Amino acid sequence: MDSTTVAIKGDDKRVEVAWTPSIRERIPGGIAVAALMAAMLGMLTLALVNAFTSASPAFNTWVHNVGKLWMPGAQGIGPYSGKETLALVGWFGSWVILHFVLWKQDLEVSRWLVLFLAGVGIATTLIWPPVFEYLAGHK
């Protein structure tokens, strides 16, 4: 809020201050929701690619080749370079799309935060070795 007026009335020692609301426009919640959902989708992409590379040697090789396309030293870190590349593409691609779909919508961020936290929990569970090894058929 911005102060607009200060007035002293006669011999009175009191000062009266009037306040006006800020003129700044309210930012729609869709922008924040787009960023949260994109981050969640990037994490889920990493988790799913990790599980699938454990299950399929052919997919593992393909993911490694994706990383070698642009990352220096990718040969030394193996398919992790491709996993991170695909997660980056999933995050950034979904952020661009969701931003343009949701940017004018005034969504309640707190409701979407619950979905974001659930997605992060699922992604974290899928990255855990006992879980992704079980899903890949390893014992």
PDB file of C-alpha atoms in Angstrom:
ATOM      1  CA  MET A   1       0.000   0.000   0.000  1.00  0.00           C
ATOM      2  CA  ASP A   2       1.171   3.479  -0.775  1.00  0.00           C
ATOM      3  CA  SER A   3       0.676   6.498   1.464  1.00  0.00           C
ATOM      4  CA  THR A   4      -1.105   9.292  -0.331  1.00  0.00           C
ATOM      5  CA  THR A   5      -2.086  12.015   2.126  1.00  0.00           C
ATOM      6  CA  VAL A   6      -0.780  13.426   5.364  1.00  0.00           C
ATOM      7  CA  ALA A   7      -2.951  16.057   7.015  1.00  0.00           C
ATOM      8  CA  ILE A   8      -2.689  17.914  10.305  1.00  0.00           C
ATOM      9  CA  LYS A   9      -5.998  19.255  11.564  1.00  0.00           C
ATOM     10  CA  GLY A  10      -5.756  22.654  13.261  1.00  0.00           C
ATOM     11  CA  ASP A  11      -4.074  22.683  16.688  1.00  0.00           C
ATOM     12  CA  ASP A  12      -4.591  18.913  16.987  1.00  0.00           C
ATOM     13  CA  LYS A  13      -1.322  16.981  17.409  1.00  0.00           C
ATOM     14  CA  ARG A  14      -2.694  13.923  15.607  1.00  0.00           C
ATOM     15  CA  VAL A  15      -1.578  13.122  12.080  1.00  0.00           C
ATOM     16  CA  GLU A  16      -4.036  11.485   9.722  1.00  0.00           C
ATOM     17  CA  VAL A  17      -2.627   9.214   7.025  1.00  0.00           C
ATOM     18  CA  ALA A  18      -4.697   7.858   4.162  1.00  0.00           C
ATOM     19  CA  TRP A  19      -3.669   4.700   2.330  1.00  0.00           C
ATOM     20  CA  THR A  20      -4.580   3.549  -1.126  1.00  0.00           C
ATOM     21  CA  PRO A  21      -4.230   0.006  -2.379  1.00  0.00           C
ATOM     22  CA  SER A  22      -1.325  -0.802  -4.652  1.00  0.00           C
ATOM     23  CA  ILE A  23      -2.025  -0.324  -8.345  1.00  0.00           C
ATOM     24  CA  ARG A  24       0.088  -3.349  -9.269  1.00  0.00           C
ATOM     25  CA  GLU A  25      -1.898  -6.024 -11.054  1.00  0.00           C
ATOM     26  CA  ARG A  26      -2.446  -9.419  -9.433  1.00  0.00           C
ATOM     27  CA  ILE A  27      -0.404 -12.195 -11.042  1.00  0.00           C
ATOM     28  CA  PRO A  28      -2.579 -15.185 -12.029  1.00  0.00           C
ATOM     29  CA  GLY A  29      -1.814 -18.455 -10.230  1.00  0.00           C
ATOM     30  CA  GLY A  30      -1.591 -20.335 -13.535  1.00  0.00           C
ATOM     31  CA  ILE A  31       2.008 -19.206 -13.990  1.00  0.00           C
ATOM     32  CA  ALA A  32       3.067 -20.787 -10.692  1.00  0.00           C
ATOM     33  CA  VAL A  33       1.023 -23.917 -11.377  1.00  0.00           C
ATOM     34  CA  ALA A  34       2.737 -24.298 -14.761  1.00  0.00           C
ATOM     35  CA  ALA A  35       6.165 -24.099 -13.119  1.00  0.00           C
ATOM     36  CA  LEU A  36       5.235 -26.601 -10.387  1.00  0.00           C
ATOM     37  CA  MET A  37       3.701 -29.110 -12.782  1.00  0.00           C
ATOM     38  CA  ALA A  38       6.664 -28.832 -15.158  1.00  0.00           C
ATOM     39  CA  ALA A  39       9.111 -29.525 -12.328  1.00  0.00           C
ATOM     40  CA  MET A  40       7.046 -32.539 -11.285  1.00  0.00           C
ATOM     41  CA  LEU A  41       6.915 -33.838 -14.869  1.00  0.00           C
ATOM     42  CA  GLY A  42      10.697 -33.464 -15.193  1.00  0.00           C
ATOM     43  CA  MET A  43      11.207 -35.519 -12.024  1.00  0.00           C
ATOM     44  CA  LEU A  44       8.730 -38.167 -13.173  1.00  0.00           C
ATOM     45  CA  THR A  45      10.484 -38.329 -16.548  1.00  0.00           C
ATOM     46  CA  LEU A  46      13.789 -39.010 -14.817  1.00  0.00           C
ATOM     47  CA  ALA A  47      12.211 -41.685 -12.609  1.00  0.00           C
ATOM     48  CA  LEU A  48      10.488 -43.486 -15.491  1.00  0.00           C
ATOM     49  CA  VAL A  49      13.522 -43.354 -17.779  1.00  0.00           C
ATOM     50  CA  ASN A  50      15.609 -44.746 -14.918  1.00  0.00           C
ATOM     51  CA  ALA A  51      13.199 -47.663 -14.427  1.00  0.00           C
ATOM     52  CA  PHE A  52      12.992 -48.416 -18.146  1.00  0.00           C
ATOM     53  CA  THR A  53      16.777 -48.336 -18.625  1.00  0.00           C
ATOM     54  CA  SER A  54      17.073 -50.899 -15.871  1.00  0.00           C
ATOM     55  CA  ALA A  55      14.493 -53.114 -17.577  1.00  0.00           C
ATOM     56  CA  SER A  56      15.704 -52.876 -21.181  1.00  0.00           C
ATOM     57  CA  PRO A  57      19.351 -53.029 -22.329  1.00  0.00           C
ATOM     58  CA  ALA A  58      18.338 -51.672 -25.758  1.00  0.00           C
ATOM     59  CA  PHE A  59      16.591 -48.671 -24.199  1.00  0.00           C
ATOM     60  CA  ASN A  60      19.602 -48.180 -21.916  1.00  0.00           C
ATOM     61  CA  THR A  61      21.889 -47.974 -24.971  1.00  0.00           C
ATOM     62  CA  TRP A  62      19.546 -45.533 -26.708  1.00  0.00           C
ATOM     63  CA  VAL A  63      19.398 -43.295 -23.616  1.00  0.00           C
ATOM     64  CA  HIS A  64      23.194 -43.324 -23.395  1.00  0.00           C
ATOM     65  CA  ASN A  65      23.419 -42.327 -27.061  1.00  0.00           C
ATOM     66  CA  VAL A  66      21.038 -39.414 -26.421  1.00  0.00           C
ATOM     67  CA  GLY A  67      23.396 -38.141 -23.720  1.00  0.00           C
ATOM     68  CA  LYS A  68      26.431 -38.538 -25.969  1.00  0.00           C
ATOM     69  CA  LEU A  69      24.826 -36.257 -28.568  1.00  0.00           C
ATOM     70  CA  TRP A  70      25.647 -33.111 -26.652  1.00  0.00           C
ATOM     71  CA  MET A  71      27.219 -33.779 -23.255  1.00  0.00           C
ATOM     72  CA  PRO A  72      31.027 -33.741 -23.067  1.00  0.00           C
ATOM     73  CA  GLY A  73      32.337 -36.740 -21.140  1.00  0.00           C
ATOM     74  CA  ALA A  74      29.070 -38.661 -21.491  1.00  0.00           C
ATOM     75  CA  GLN A  75      31.012 -41.845 -22.196  1.00  0.00           C
ATOM     76  CA  GLY A  76      32.482 -41.662 -18.703  1.00  0.00           C
ATOM     77  CA  ILE A  77      29.176 -41.349 -16.870  1.00  0.00           C
ATOM     78  CA  GLY A  78      27.203 -43.772 -18.997  1.00  0.00           C
ATOM     79  CA  PRO A  79      23.435 -43.605 -19.511  1.00  0.00           C
ATOM     80  CA  TYR A  80      23.050 -41.079 -16.685  1.00  0.00           C
ATOM     81  CA  SER A  81      23.860 -38.380 -19.269  1.00  0.00           C
ATOM     82  CA  GLY A  82      20.876 -39.438 -21.364  1.00  0.00           C
ATOM     83  CA  LYS A  83      18.608 -39.743 -18.325  1.00  0.00           C
ATOM     84  CA  GLU A  84      19.377 -36.166 -17.332  1.00  0.00           C
ATOM     85  CA  THR A  85      18.962 -34.993 -20.931  1.00  0.00           C
ATOM     86  CA  LEU A  86      15.507 -36.546 -21.201  1.00  0.00           C
ATOM     87  CA  ALA A  87      14.522 -35.154 -17.801  1.00  0.00           C
ATOM     88  CA  LEU A  88      15.646 -31.694 -18.928  1.00  0.00           C
ATOM     89  CA  VAL A  89      13.654 -31.972 -22.150  1.00  0.00           C
ATOM     90  CA  GLY A  90      10.595 -33.198 -20.217  1.00  0.00           C
ATOM     91  CA  TRP A  91      10.851 -30.358 -17.701  1.00  0.00           C
ATOM     92  CA  PHE A  92      11.537 -27.514 -20.113  1.00  0.00           C
ATOM     93  CA  GLY A  93       9.171 -28.740 -22.829  1.00  0.00           C
ATOM     94  CA  SER A  94       6.280 -29.159 -20.419  1.00  0.00           C
ATOM     95  CA  TRP A  95       7.019 -25.780 -18.816  1.00  0.00           C
ATOM     96  CA  VAL A  96       6.791 -23.983 -22.161  1.00  0.00           C
ATOM     97  CA  ILE A  97       3.552 -25.751 -23.073  1.00  0.00           C
ATOM     98  CA  LEU A  98       1.932 -25.374 -19.641  1.00  0.00           C
ATOM     99  CA  HIS A  99       2.992 -21.741 -19.357  1.00  0.00           C
ATOM    100  CA  PHE A 100       1.174 -20.796 -22.551  1.00  0.00           C
ATOM    101  CA  VAL A 101      -1.863 -22.896 -21.648  1.00  0.00           C
ATOM    102  CA  LEU A 102      -2.216 -21.655 -18.055  1.00  0.00           C
ATOM    103  CA  TRP A 103      -0.683 -18.155 -17.957  1.00  0.00           C
ATOM    104  CA  LYS A 104      -3.979 -16.240 -17.924  1.00  0.00           C
ATOM    105  CA  GLN A 105      -5.872 -18.621 -15.673  1.00  0.00           C
ATOM    106  CA  ASP A 106      -6.223 -17.697 -12.032  1.00  0.00           C
ATOM    107  CA  LEU A 107      -5.725 -21.087 -10.400  1.00  0.00           C
ATOM    108  CA  GLU A 108      -5.509 -21.757  -6.688  1.00  0.00           C
ATOM    109  CA  VAL A 109      -1.879 -22.749  -6.189  1.00  0.00           C
ATOM    110  CA  SER A 110      -2.462 -24.538  -2.872  1.00  0.00           C
ATOM    111  CA  ARG A 111      -4.654 -27.182  -4.532  1.00  0.00           C
ATOM    112  CA  TRP A 112      -2.057 -27.829  -7.232  1.00  0.00           C
ATOM    113  CA  LEU A 113       0.686 -27.974  -4.619  1.00  0.00           C
ATOM    114  CA  VAL A 114      -0.875 -31.195  -3.301  1.00  0.00           C
ATOM    115  CA  LEU A 115      -0.594 -32.782  -6.767  1.00  0.00           C
ATOM    116  CA  PHE A 116       2.984 -31.509  -7.073  1.00  0.00           C
ATOM    117  CA  LEU A 117       3.982 -33.061  -3.736  1.00  0.00           C
ATOM    118  CA  ALA A 118       2.292 -36.356  -4.652  1.00  0.00           C
ATOM    119  CA  GLY A 119       4.193 -36.408  -7.956  1.00  0.00           C
ATOM    120  CA  VAL A 120       7.485 -35.696  -6.205  1.00  0.00           C
ATOM    121  CA  GLY A 121       6.742 -38.528  -3.778  1.00  0.00           C
ATOM    122  CA  ILE A 122       6.010 -40.937  -6.633  1.00  0.00           C
ATOM    123  CA  ALA A 123       9.155 -39.864  -8.529  1.00  0.00           C
ATOM    124  CA  THR A 124      11.277 -40.292  -5.405  1.00  0.00           C
ATOM    125  CA  THR A 125       9.830 -43.756  -4.805  1.00  0.00           C
ATOM    126  CA  LEU A 126      10.475 -44.800  -8.408  1.00  0.00           C
ATOM    127  CA  ILE A 127      14.130 -43.693  -8.173  1.00  0.00           C
ATOM    128  CA  TRP A 128      14.716 -45.834  -5.089  1.00  0.00           C
ATOM    129  CA  PRO A 129      16.759 -48.910  -6.208  1.00  0.00           C
ATOM    130  CA  PRO A 130      14.606 -51.620  -4.571  1.00  0.00           C
ATOM    131  CA  VAL A 131      11.539 -50.230  -6.338  1.00  0.00           C
ATOM    132  CA  PHE A 132      12.910 -49.706  -9.855  1.00  0.00           C
ATOM    133  CA  GLU A 133      14.827 -52.999  -9.739  1.00  0.00           C
ATOM    134  CA  TYR A 134      11.621 -54.793  -8.749  1.00  0.00           C
ATOM    135  CA  LEU A 135       9.694 -53.079 -11.575  1.00  0.00           C
ATOM    136  CA  ALA A 136      12.467 -54.038 -14.016  1.00  0.00           C
ATOM    137  CA  GLY A 137      12.180 -57.689 -13.019  1.00  0.00           C
ATOM    138  CA  HIS A 138      15.456 -57.901 -11.081  1.00  0.00           C
ATOM    139  CA  LYS A 139      15.417 -59.695  -7.766  1.00  0.00           C
TER     140      LYS A 139
END
